[in-house]
């Protein structure tokens, strides 16, 4: 687990490479959205085909994914403790995923926390530094 508390800056530092992953995903979704807009730019309703429907669906999915990455999630590596609301978990298809919930409504996924024991250790660290869970 690469999650530490920096006492000098009063922040939690997470080193898991999520920032690079988010940058790559955002770039791919923007490219996908631009491609779908270009493919749909000269289509008339009387000439609407199945492939145009596919491009419209891909564009809509790209918009939803971009909304999720920009508005709902964060990839910050340093989280000030006064911005942290709590530590949560969710179960998706039988696997538990852990995340930090921030006061501004965003979530920071914890990719390095894979087991219940690591989650309990992280909870102890948060309680020790004064974050109410």
PDB file of N, CA, C and O in Angstrom, residues 14-85:
ATOM      1  N   UNK A  14      -0.989   9.684  -2.113  1.00  0.00           N
ATOM      2  CA  UNK A  14      -1.289   8.399  -2.736  1.00  0.00           C
ATOM      3  C   UNK A  14      -0.461   8.289  -4.010  1.00  0.00           C
ATOM      4  O   UNK A  14      -0.586   9.116  -4.906  1.00  0.00           O
ATOM      5  N   UNK A  15       0.365   7.260  -4.079  1.00  0.00           N
ATOM      6  CA  UNK A  15       1.211   7.059  -5.263  1.00  0.00           C
ATOM      7  C   UNK A  15       0.820   5.752  -5.929  1.00  0.00           C
ATOM      8  O   UNK A  15       1.280   4.684  -5.563  1.00  0.00           O
ATOM      9  N   UNK A  16      -0.064   5.862  -6.928  1.00  0.00           N
ATOM     10  CA  UNK A  16      -0.519   4.660  -7.616  1.00  0.00           C
ATOM     11  C   UNK A  16      -0.612   4.817  -9.129  1.00  0.00           C
ATOM     12  O   UNK A  16      -1.050   3.913  -9.812  1.00  0.00           O
ATOM     13  N   UNK A  17      -0.233   5.959  -9.685  1.00  0.00           N
ATOM     14  CA  UNK A  17      -0.239   6.153 -11.127  1.00  0.00           C
ATOM     15  C   UNK A  17      -1.612   6.395 -11.733  1.00  0.00           C
ATOM     16  O   UNK A  17      -1.786   6.297 -12.939  1.00  0.00           O
ATOM     17  N   UNK A  18      -2.588   6.729 -10.903  1.00  0.00           N
ATOM     18  CA  UNK A  18      -3.941   6.952 -11.405  1.00  0.00           C
ATOM     19  C   UNK A  18      -4.030   8.216 -12.250  1.00  0.00           C
ATOM     20  O   UNK A  18      -4.836   8.288 -13.169  1.00  0.00           O
ATOM     21  N   UNK A  19      -3.177   9.181 -11.968  1.00  0.00           N
ATOM     22  CA  UNK A  19      -3.200  10.439 -12.728  1.00  0.00           C
ATOM     23  C   UNK A  19      -2.892  10.194 -14.209  1.00  0.00           C
ATOM     24  O   UNK A  19      -3.557  10.741 -15.089  1.00  0.00           O
ATOM     25  N   UNK A  20      -1.915   9.361 -14.489  1.00  0.00           N
ATOM     26  CA  UNK A  20      -1.567   9.035 -15.876  1.00  0.00           C
ATOM     27  C   UNK A  20      -2.695   8.256 -16.559  1.00  0.00           C
ATOM     28  O   UNK A  20      -2.991   8.482 -17.730  1.00  0.00           O
ATOM     29  N   UNK A  21      -3.314   7.358 -15.818  1.00  0.00           N
ATOM     30  CA  UNK A  21      -4.433   6.584 -16.352  1.00  0.00           C
ATOM     31  C   UNK A  21      -5.601   7.504 -16.706  1.00  0.00           C
ATOM     32  O   UNK A  21      -6.203   7.364 -17.773  1.00  0.00           O
ATOM     33  N   UNK A  22      -5.919   8.448 -15.823  1.00  0.00           N
ATOM     34  CA  UNK A  22      -7.008   9.392 -16.089  1.00  0.00           C
ATOM     35  C   UNK A  22      -6.698  10.261 -17.297  1.00  0.00           C
ATOM     36  O   UNK A  22      -7.578  10.518 -18.117  1.00  0.00           O
ATOM     37  N   UNK A  23      -5.472  10.728 -17.416  1.00  0.00           N
ATOM     38  CA  UNK A  23      -5.080  11.552 -18.553  1.00  0.00           C
ATOM     39  C   UNK A  23      -5.248  10.781 -19.856  1.00  0.00           C
ATOM     40  O   UNK A  23      -5.787  11.308 -20.837  1.00  0.00           O
ATOM     41  N   UNK A  24      -4.823   9.542 -19.873  1.00  0.00           N
ATOM     42  CA  UNK A  24      -4.948   8.709 -21.063  1.00  0.00           C
ATOM     43  C   UNK A  24      -6.414   8.449 -21.395  1.00  0.00           C
ATOM     44  O   UNK A  24      -6.824   8.558 -22.560  1.00  0.00           O
ATOM     45  N   UNK A  25      -7.226   8.150 -20.399  1.00  0.00           N
ATOM     46  CA  UNK A  25      -8.651   7.890 -20.633  1.00  0.00           C
ATOM     47  C   UNK A  25      -9.376   9.142 -21.132  1.00  0.00           C
ATOM     48  O   UNK A  25     -10.217   9.059 -22.032  1.00  0.00           O
ATOM     49  N   UNK A  26      -9.046  10.295 -20.556  1.00  0.00           N
ATOM     50  CA  UNK A  26      -9.663  11.543 -21.015  1.00  0.00           C
ATOM     51  C   UNK A  26      -9.289  11.834 -22.468  1.00  0.00           C
ATOM     52  O   UNK A  26     -10.135  12.217 -23.273  1.00  0.00           O
ATOM     53  N   UNK A  27      -8.022  11.630 -22.811  1.00  0.00           N
ATOM     54  CA  UNK A  27      -7.571  11.871 -24.182  1.00  0.00           C
ATOM     55  C   UNK A  27      -8.270  10.926 -25.155  1.00  0.00           C
ATOM     56  O   UNK A  27      -8.707  11.348 -26.234  1.00  0.00           O
ATOM     57  N   UNK A  28      -8.404   9.666 -24.785  1.00  0.00           N
ATOM     58  CA  UNK A  28      -9.073   8.704 -25.655  1.00  0.00           C
ATOM     59  C   UNK A  28     -10.556   9.023 -25.818  1.00  0.00           C
ATOM     60  O   UNK A  28     -11.109   8.898 -26.917  1.00  0.00           O
ATOM     61  N   UNK A  29     -11.206   9.445 -24.751  1.00  0.00           N
ATOM     62  CA  UNK A  29     -12.630   9.789 -24.842  1.00  0.00           C
ATOM     63  C   UNK A  29     -12.851  11.054 -25.677  1.00  0.00           C
ATOM     64  O   UNK A  29     -13.815  11.150 -26.436  1.00  0.00           O
ATOM     65  N   UNK A  30     -11.950  12.029 -25.550  1.00  0.00           N
ATOM     66  CA  UNK A  30     -12.049  13.241 -26.382  1.00  0.00           C
ATOM     67  C   UNK A  30     -11.826  12.891 -27.845  1.00  0.00           C
ATOM     68  O   UNK A  30     -12.541  13.373 -28.729  1.00  0.00           O
ATOM     69  N   UNK A  31     -10.853  12.032 -28.125  1.00  0.00           N
ATOM     70  CA  UNK A  31     -10.599  11.585 -29.495  1.00  0.00           C
ATOM     71  C   UNK A  31     -11.801  10.820 -30.053  1.00  0.00           C
ATOM     72  O   UNK A  31     -12.216  11.033 -31.191  1.00  0.00           O
ATOM     73  N   UNK A  32     -12.375   9.954 -29.234  1.00  0.00           N
ATOM     74  CA  UNK A  32     -13.545   9.184 -29.644  1.00  0.00           C
ATOM     75  C   UNK A  32     -14.741  10.100 -29.899  1.00  0.00           C
ATOM     76  O   UNK A  32     -15.472   9.928 -30.879  1.00  0.00           O
ATOM     77  N   UNK A  33     -14.940  11.104 -29.046  1.00  0.00           N
ATOM     78  CA  UNK A  33     -16.035  12.054 -29.219  1.00  0.00           C
ATOM     79  C   UNK A  33     -15.838  12.886 -30.487  1.00  0.00           C
ATOM     80  O   UNK A  33     -16.783  13.094 -31.255  1.00  0.00           O
ATOM     81  N   UNK A  34     -14.622  13.346 -30.717  1.00  0.00           N
ATOM     82  CA  UNK A  34     -14.332  14.122 -31.921  1.00  0.00           C
ATOM     83  C   UNK A  34     -14.564  13.277 -33.179  1.00  0.00           C
ATOM     84  O   UNK A  34     -15.130  13.758 -34.170  1.00  0.00           O
ATOM     85  N   UNK A  35     -14.161  12.024 -33.119  1.00  0.00           N
ATOM     86  CA  UNK A  35     -14.362  11.128 -34.255  1.00  0.00           C
ATOM     87  C   UNK A  35     -15.846  10.904 -34.523  1.00  0.00           C
ATOM     88  O   UNK A  35     -16.285  10.906 -35.677  1.00  0.00           O
ATOM     89  N   UNK A  36     -16.634  10.745 -33.472  1.00  0.00           N
ATOM     90  CA  UNK A  36     -18.066  10.537 -33.686  1.00  0.00           C
ATOM     91  C   UNK A  36     -18.732  11.811 -34.210  1.00  0.00           C
ATOM     92  O   UNK A  36     -19.630  11.731 -35.050  1.00  0.00           O
ATOM     93  N   UNK A  37     -18.300  12.969 -33.743  1.00  0.00           N
ATOM     94  CA  UNK A  37     -18.858  14.231 -34.252  1.00  0.00           C
ATOM     95  C   UNK A  37     -18.521  14.400 -35.736  1.00  0.00           C
ATOM     96  O   UNK A  37     -19.375  14.796 -36.534  1.00  0.00           O
ATOM     97  N   UNK A  38     -17.282  14.088 -36.102  1.00  0.00           N
ATOM     98  CA  UNK A  38     -16.895  14.191 -37.516  1.00  0.00           C
ATOM     99  C   UNK A  38     -17.680  13.220 -38.392  1.00  0.00           C
ATOM    100  O   UNK A  38     -18.070  13.561 -39.509  1.00  0.00           O
ATOM    101  N   UNK A  39     -17.910  12.019 -37.890  1.00  0.00           N
ATOM    102  CA  UNK A  39     -18.666  11.041 -38.673  1.00  0.00           C
ATOM    103  C   UNK A  39     -20.137  11.393 -38.789  1.00  0.00           C
ATOM    104  O   UNK A  39     -20.798  11.004 -39.748  1.00  0.00           O
ATOM    105  N   UNK A  40     -20.675  12.122 -37.821  1.00  0.00           N
ATOM    106  CA  UNK A  40     -22.092  12.479 -37.842  1.00  0.00           C
ATOM    107  C   UNK A  40     -22.352  13.886 -38.377  1.00  0.00           C
ATOM    108  O   UNK A  40     -23.501  14.295 -38.496  1.00  0.00           O
ATOM    109  N   UNK A  41     -21.300  14.611 -38.708  1.00  0.00           N
ATOM    110  CA  UNK A  41     -21.469  16.014 -39.072  1.00  0.00           C
ATOM    111  C   UNK A  41     -22.198  16.232 -40.401  1.00  0.00           C
ATOM    112  O   UNK A  41     -22.892  17.223 -40.564  1.00  0.00           O
ATOM    113  N   UNK A  42     -22.084  15.336 -41.337  1.00  0.00           N
ATOM    114  CA  UNK A  42     -22.714  15.546 -42.645  1.00  0.00           C
ATOM    115  C   UNK A  42     -23.881  14.587 -42.922  1.00  0.00           C
ATOM    116  O   UNK A  42     -24.292  14.415 -44.065  1.00  0.00           O
ATOM    117  N   UNK A  43     -24.433  13.990 -41.892  1.00  0.00           N
ATOM    118  CA  UNK A  43     -25.518  13.021 -42.049  1.00  0.00           C
ATOM    119  C   UNK A  43     -26.861  13.726 -41.964  1.00  0.00           C
ATOM    120  O   UNK A  43     -27.095  14.539 -41.073  1.00  0.00           O
ATOM    121  N   UNK A  44     -27.721  13.417 -42.910  1.00  0.00           N
ATOM    122  CA  UNK A  44     -29.098  13.931 -42.884  1.00  0.00           C
ATOM    123  C   UNK A  44     -30.001  12.846 -42.312  1.00  0.00           C
ATOM    124  O   UNK A  44     -29.680  11.661 -42.354  1.00  0.00           O
ATOM    125  N   UNK A  45     -31.154  13.239 -41.820  1.00  0.00           N
ATOM    126  CA  UNK A  45     -32.067  12.277 -41.210  1.00  0.00           C
ATOM    127  C   UNK A  45     -32.605  11.267 -42.230  1.00  0.00           C
ATOM    128  O   UNK A  45     -32.860  10.118 -41.886  1.00  0.00           O
ATOM    129  N   UNK A  46     -32.760  11.643 -43.465  1.00  0.00           N
ATOM    130  CA  UNK A  46     -33.250  10.697 -44.466  1.00  0.00           C
ATOM    131  C   UNK A  46     -32.157   9.724 -44.915  1.00  0.00           C
ATOM    132  O   UNK A  46     -32.444   8.711 -45.537  1.00  0.00           O
ATOM    133  N   UNK A  47     -30.888  10.026 -44.566  1.00  0.00           N
ATOM    134  CA  UNK A  47     -29.756   9.177 -44.936  1.00  0.00           C
ATOM    135  C   UNK A  47     -29.107   8.570 -43.684  1.00  0.00           C
ATOM    136  O   UNK A  47     -27.940   8.253 -43.689  1.00  0.00           O
ATOM    137  N   UNK A  48     -29.867   8.408 -42.623  1.00  0.00           N
ATOM    138  CA  UNK A  48     -29.347   7.887 -41.357  1.00  0.00           C
ATOM    139  C   UNK A  48     -29.275   6.362 -41.423  1.00  0.00           C
ATOM    140  O   UNK A  48     -30.276   5.683 -41.627  1.00  0.00           O
ATOM    141  N   UNK A  49     -28.077   5.800 -41.242  1.00  0.00           N
ATOM    142  CA  UNK A  49     -27.859   4.362 -41.333  1.00  0.00           C
ATOM    143  C   UNK A  49     -27.483   3.796 -39.973  1.00  0.00           C
ATOM    144  O   UNK A  49     -27.301   4.508 -39.002  1.00  0.00           O
ATOM    145  N   UNK A  50     -27.319   2.488 -39.952  1.00  0.00           N
ATOM    146  CA  UNK A  50     -26.967   1.798 -38.711  1.00  0.00           C
ATOM    147  C   UNK A  50     -25.613   2.265 -38.177  1.00  0.00           C
ATOM    148  O   UNK A  50     -25.453   2.450 -36.979  1.00  0.00           O
ATOM    149  N   UNK A  51     -24.649   2.458 -39.032  1.00  0.00           N
ATOM    150  CA  UNK A  51     -23.312   2.889 -38.587  1.00  0.00           C
ATOM    151  C   UNK A  51     -23.370   4.278 -37.952  1.00  0.00           C
ATOM    152  O   UNK A  51     -22.627   4.576 -37.021  1.00  0.00           O
ATOM    153  N   UNK A  52     -24.298   5.128 -38.447  1.00  0.00           N
ATOM    154  CA  UNK A  52     -24.466   6.442 -37.836  1.00  0.00           C
ATOM    155  C   UNK A  52     -25.041   6.315 -36.426  1.00  0.00           C
ATOM    156  O   UNK A  52     -24.673   7.080 -35.530  1.00  0.00           O
ATOM    157  N   UNK A  53     -25.921   5.345 -36.238  1.00  0.00           N
ATOM    158  CA  UNK A  53     -26.456   5.083 -34.902  1.00  0.00           C
ATOM    159  C   UNK A  53     -25.344   4.617 -33.959  1.00  0.00           C
ATOM    160  O   UNK A  53     -25.282   5.038 -32.803  1.00  0.00           O
ATOM    161  N   UNK A  54     -24.469   3.772 -34.479  1.00  0.00           N
ATOM    162  CA  UNK A  54     -23.332   3.295 -33.676  1.00  0.00           C
ATOM    163  C   UNK A  54     -22.452   4.475 -33.259  1.00  0.00           C
ATOM    164  O   UNK A  54     -22.039   4.589 -32.094  1.00  0.00           O
ATOM    165  N   UNK A  55     -22.174   5.381 -34.203  1.00  0.00           N
ATOM    166  CA  UNK A  55     -21.347   6.548 -33.874  1.00  0.00           C
ATOM    167  C   UNK A  55     -22.038   7.464 -32.864  1.00  0.00           C
ATOM    168  O   UNK A  55     -21.397   8.040 -31.987  1.00  0.00           O
ATOM    169  N   UNK A  56     -23.346   7.596 -32.967  1.00  0.00           N
ATOM    170  CA  UNK A  56     -24.089   8.420 -32.007  1.00  0.00           C
ATOM    171  C   UNK A  56     -24.027   7.811 -30.613  1.00  0.00           C
ATOM    172  O   UNK A  56     -23.833   8.527 -29.613  1.00  0.00           O
ATOM    173  N   UNK A  57     -24.164   6.498 -30.525  1.00  0.00           N
ATOM    174  CA  UNK A  57     -24.082   5.817 -29.229  1.00  0.00           C
ATOM    175  C   UNK A  57     -22.680   5.937 -28.653  1.00  0.00           C
ATOM    176  O   UNK A  57     -22.506   6.209 -27.452  1.00  0.00           O
ATOM    177  N   UNK A  58     -21.652   5.768 -29.490  1.00  0.00           N
ATOM    178  CA  UNK A  58     -20.268   5.918 -29.017  1.00  0.00           C
ATOM    179  C   UNK A  58     -19.990   7.332 -28.528  1.00  0.00           C
ATOM    180  O   UNK A  58     -19.297   7.533 -27.530  1.00  0.00           O
ATOM    181  N   UNK A  59     -20.531   8.323 -29.223  1.00  0.00           N
ATOM    182  CA  UNK A  59     -20.369   9.709 -28.788  1.00  0.00           C
ATOM    183  C   UNK A  59     -21.046   9.964 -27.449  1.00  0.00           C
ATOM    184  O   UNK A  59     -20.494  10.631 -26.580  1.00  0.00           O
ATOM    185  N   UNK A  60     -22.247   9.414 -27.270  1.00  0.00           N
ATOM    186  CA  UNK A  60     -22.966   9.582 -26.006  1.00  0.00           C
ATOM    187  C   UNK A  60     -22.227   8.900 -24.859  1.00  0.00           C
ATOM    188  O   UNK A  60     -22.118   9.461 -23.761  1.00  0.00           O
ATOM    189  N   UNK A  61     -21.708   7.721 -25.113  1.00  0.00           N
ATOM    190  CA  UNK A  61     -20.937   7.011 -24.079  1.00  0.00           C
ATOM    191  C   UNK A  61     -19.677   7.799 -23.736  1.00  0.00           C
ATOM    192  O   UNK A  61     -19.301   7.918 -22.560  1.00  0.00           O
ATOM    193  N   UNK A  62     -19.023   8.363 -24.731  1.00  0.00           N
ATOM    194  CA  UNK A  62     -17.819   9.171 -24.478  1.00  0.00           C
ATOM    195  C   UNK A  62     -18.142  10.388 -23.622  1.00  0.00           C
ATOM    196  O   UNK A  62     -17.372  10.745 -22.727  1.00  0.00           O
ATOM    197  N   UNK A  63     -19.284  11.018 -23.865  1.00  0.00           N
ATOM    198  CA  UNK A  63     -19.689  12.173 -23.058  1.00  0.00           C
ATOM    199  C   UNK A  63     -19.925  11.748 -21.608  1.00  0.00           C
ATOM    200  O   UNK A  63     -19.486  12.431 -20.673  1.00  0.00           O
ATOM    201  N   UNK A  64     -20.586  10.607 -21.408  1.00  0.00           N
ATOM    202  CA  UNK A  64     -20.849  10.130 -20.047  1.00  0.00           C
ATOM    203  C   UNK A  64     -19.556   9.775 -19.305  1.00  0.00           C
ATOM    204  O   UNK A  64     -19.397  10.102 -18.130  1.00  0.00           O
ATOM    205  N   UNK A  65     -18.640   9.134 -20.012  1.00  0.00           N
ATOM    206  CA  UNK A  65     -17.364   8.765 -19.380  1.00  0.00           C
ATOM    207  C   UNK A  65     -16.552  10.018 -19.055  1.00  0.00           C
ATOM    208  O   UNK A  65     -15.957  10.127 -17.978  1.00  0.00           O
ATOM    209  N   UNK A  66     -16.519  10.983 -19.957  1.00  0.00           N
ATOM    210  CA  UNK A  66     -15.815  12.240 -19.685  1.00  0.00           C
ATOM    211  C   UNK A  66     -16.433  12.965 -18.495  1.00  0.00           C
ATOM    212  O   UNK A  66     -15.720  13.504 -17.645  1.00  0.00           O
ATOM    213  N   UNK A  67     -17.763  12.982 -18.408  1.00  0.00           N
ATOM    214  CA  UNK A  67     -18.442  13.592 -17.269  1.00  0.00           C
ATOM    215  C   UNK A  67     -18.010  12.918 -15.970  1.00  0.00           C
ATOM    216  O   UNK A  67     -17.712  13.585 -14.979  1.00  0.00           O
ATOM    217  N   UNK A  68     -17.947  11.595 -16.003  1.00  0.00           N
ATOM    218  CA  UNK A  68     -17.534  10.851 -14.814  1.00  0.00           C
ATOM    219  C   UNK A  68     -16.096  11.175 -14.423  1.00  0.00           C
ATOM    220  O   UNK A  68     -15.807  11.395 -13.244  1.00  0.00           O
ATOM    221  N   UNK A  69     -15.190  11.218 -15.387  1.00  0.00           N
ATOM    222  CA  UNK A  69     -13.781  11.471 -15.084  1.00  0.00           C
ATOM    223  C   UNK A  69     -13.516  12.924 -14.690  1.00  0.00           C
ATOM    224  O   UNK A  69     -12.608  13.188 -13.908  1.00  0.00           O
ATOM    225  N   UNK A  70     -14.279  13.868 -15.225  1.00  0.00           N
ATOM    226  CA  UNK A  70     -14.010  15.278 -14.945  1.00  0.00           C
ATOM    227  C   UNK A  70     -14.773  15.772 -13.720  1.00  0.00           C
ATOM    228  O   UNK A  70     -14.221  16.477 -12.879  1.00  0.00           O
ATOM    229  N   UNK A  71     -16.045  15.409 -13.599  1.00  0.00           N
ATOM    230  CA  UNK A  71     -16.897  15.954 -12.552  1.00  0.00           C
ATOM    231  C   UNK A  71     -16.937  15.077 -11.298  1.00  0.00           C
ATOM    232  O   UNK A  71     -16.880  15.585 -10.177  1.00  0.00           O
ATOM    233  N   UNK A  72     -17.017  13.768 -11.450  1.00  0.00           N
ATOM    234  CA  UNK A  72     -17.267  12.883 -10.321  1.00  0.00           C
ATOM    235  C   UNK A  72     -16.019  12.306  -9.658  1.00  0.00           C
ATOM    236  O   UNK A  72     -16.065  11.922  -8.497  1.00  0.00           O
ATOM    237  N   UNK A  73     -14.919  12.207 -10.385  1.00  0.00           N
ATOM    238  CA  UNK A  73     -13.721  11.567  -9.836  1.00  0.00           C
ATOM    239  C   UNK A  73     -12.533  12.515  -9.867  1.00  0.00           C
ATOM    240  O   UNK A  73     -12.511  13.471 -10.610  1.00  0.00           O
ATOM    241  N   UNK A  74     -11.542  12.192  -9.062  1.00  0.00           N
ATOM    242  CA  UNK A  74     -10.304  12.944  -9.056  1.00  0.00           C
ATOM    243  C   UNK A  74      -9.133  11.965  -9.052  1.00  0.00           C
ATOM    244  O   UNK A  74      -9.258  10.833  -8.594  1.00  0.00           O
ATOM    245  N   UNK A  75      -8.009  12.423  -9.558  1.00  0.00           N
ATOM    246  CA  UNK A  75      -6.795  11.609  -9.571  1.00  0.00           C
ATOM    247  C   UNK A  75      -5.678  12.301  -8.811  1.00  0.00           C
ATOM    248  O   UNK A  75      -4.502  12.001  -9.010  1.00  0.00           O
ATOM    249  N   UNK A  76      -6.046  13.218  -7.924  1.00  0.00           N
ATOM    250  CA  UNK A  76      -5.043  13.972  -7.172  1.00  0.00           C
ATOM    251  C   UNK A  76      -4.192  13.028  -6.326  1.00  0.00           C
ATOM    252  O   UNK A  76      -4.703  12.080  -5.726  1.00  0.00           O
ATOM    253  N   UNK A  77      -2.903  13.307  -6.298  1.00  0.00           N
ATOM    254  CA  UNK A  77      -2.005  12.478  -5.517  1.00  0.00           C
ATOM    255  C   UNK A  77      -1.845  12.987  -4.091  1.00  0.00           C
ATOM    256  O   UNK A  77      -1.425  12.250  -3.220  1.00  0.00           O
ATOM    257  N   UNK A  78      -2.177  14.258  -3.869  1.00  0.00           N
ATOM    258  CA  UNK A  78      -2.128  14.837  -2.524  1.00  0.00           C
ATOM    259  C   UNK A  78      -3.513  15.357  -2.167  1.00  0.00           C
ATOM    260  O   UNK A  78      -4.048  16.225  -2.840  1.00  0.00           O
ATOM    261  N   UNK A  79      -4.084  14.799  -1.104  1.00  0.00           N
ATOM    262  CA  UNK A  79      -5.405  15.198  -0.650  1.00  0.00           C
ATOM    263  C   UNK A  79      -5.283  15.842   0.735  1.00  0.00           C
ATOM    264  O   UNK A  79      -4.915  15.172   1.690  1.00  0.00           O
ATOM    265  N   UNK A  80      -5.591  17.132   0.854  1.00  0.00           N
ATOM    266  CA  UNK A  80      -5.554  17.770   2.174  1.00  0.00           C
ATOM    267  C   UNK A  80      -6.577  17.122   3.107  1.00  0.00           C
ATOM    268  O   UNK A  80      -7.682  16.780   2.678  1.00  0.00           O
ATOM    269  N   UNK A  81      -6.206  16.950   4.357  1.00  0.00           N
ATOM    270  CA  UNK A  81      -7.102  16.232   5.270  1.00  0.00           C
ATOM    271  C   UNK A  81      -8.388  17.009   5.546  1.00  0.00           C
ATOM    272  O   UNK A  81      -9.397  16.405   5.889  1.00  0.00           O
ATOM    273  N   UNK A  82      -8.384  18.332   5.375  1.00  0.00           N
ATOM    274  CA  UNK A  82      -9.616  19.080   5.595  1.00  0.00           C
ATOM    275  C   UNK A  82     -10.598  18.925   4.440  1.00  0.00           C
ATOM    276  O   UNK A  82     -11.757  19.313   4.559  1.00  0.00           O
ATOM    277  N   UNK A  83     -10.180  18.332   3.311  1.00  0.00           N
ATOM    278  CA  UNK A  83     -11.057  18.093   2.168  1.00  0.00           C
ATOM    279  C   UNK A  83     -11.638  16.680   2.155  1.00  0.00           C
ATOM    280  O   UNK A  83     -12.522  16.379   1.367  1.00  0.00           O
ATOM    281  N   UNK A  84     -11.144  15.814   3.036  1.00  0.00           N
ATOM    282  CA  UNK A  84     -11.576  14.417   3.044  1.00  0.00           C
ATOM    283  C   UNK A  84     -12.825  14.268   3.901  1.00  0.00           C
ATOM    284  O   UNK A  84     -12.845  14.656   5.066  1.00  0.00           O
ATOM    285  N   UNK A  85     -13.860  13.695   3.305  1.00  0.00           N
ATOM    286  CA  UNK A  85     -15.118  13.458   4.008  1.00  0.00           C
ATOM    287  C   UNK A  85     -15.112  12.092   4.688  1.00  0.00           C
ATOM    288  O   UNK A  85     -15.597  11.949   5.803  1.00  0.00           O
TER     289      UNK A  85
END
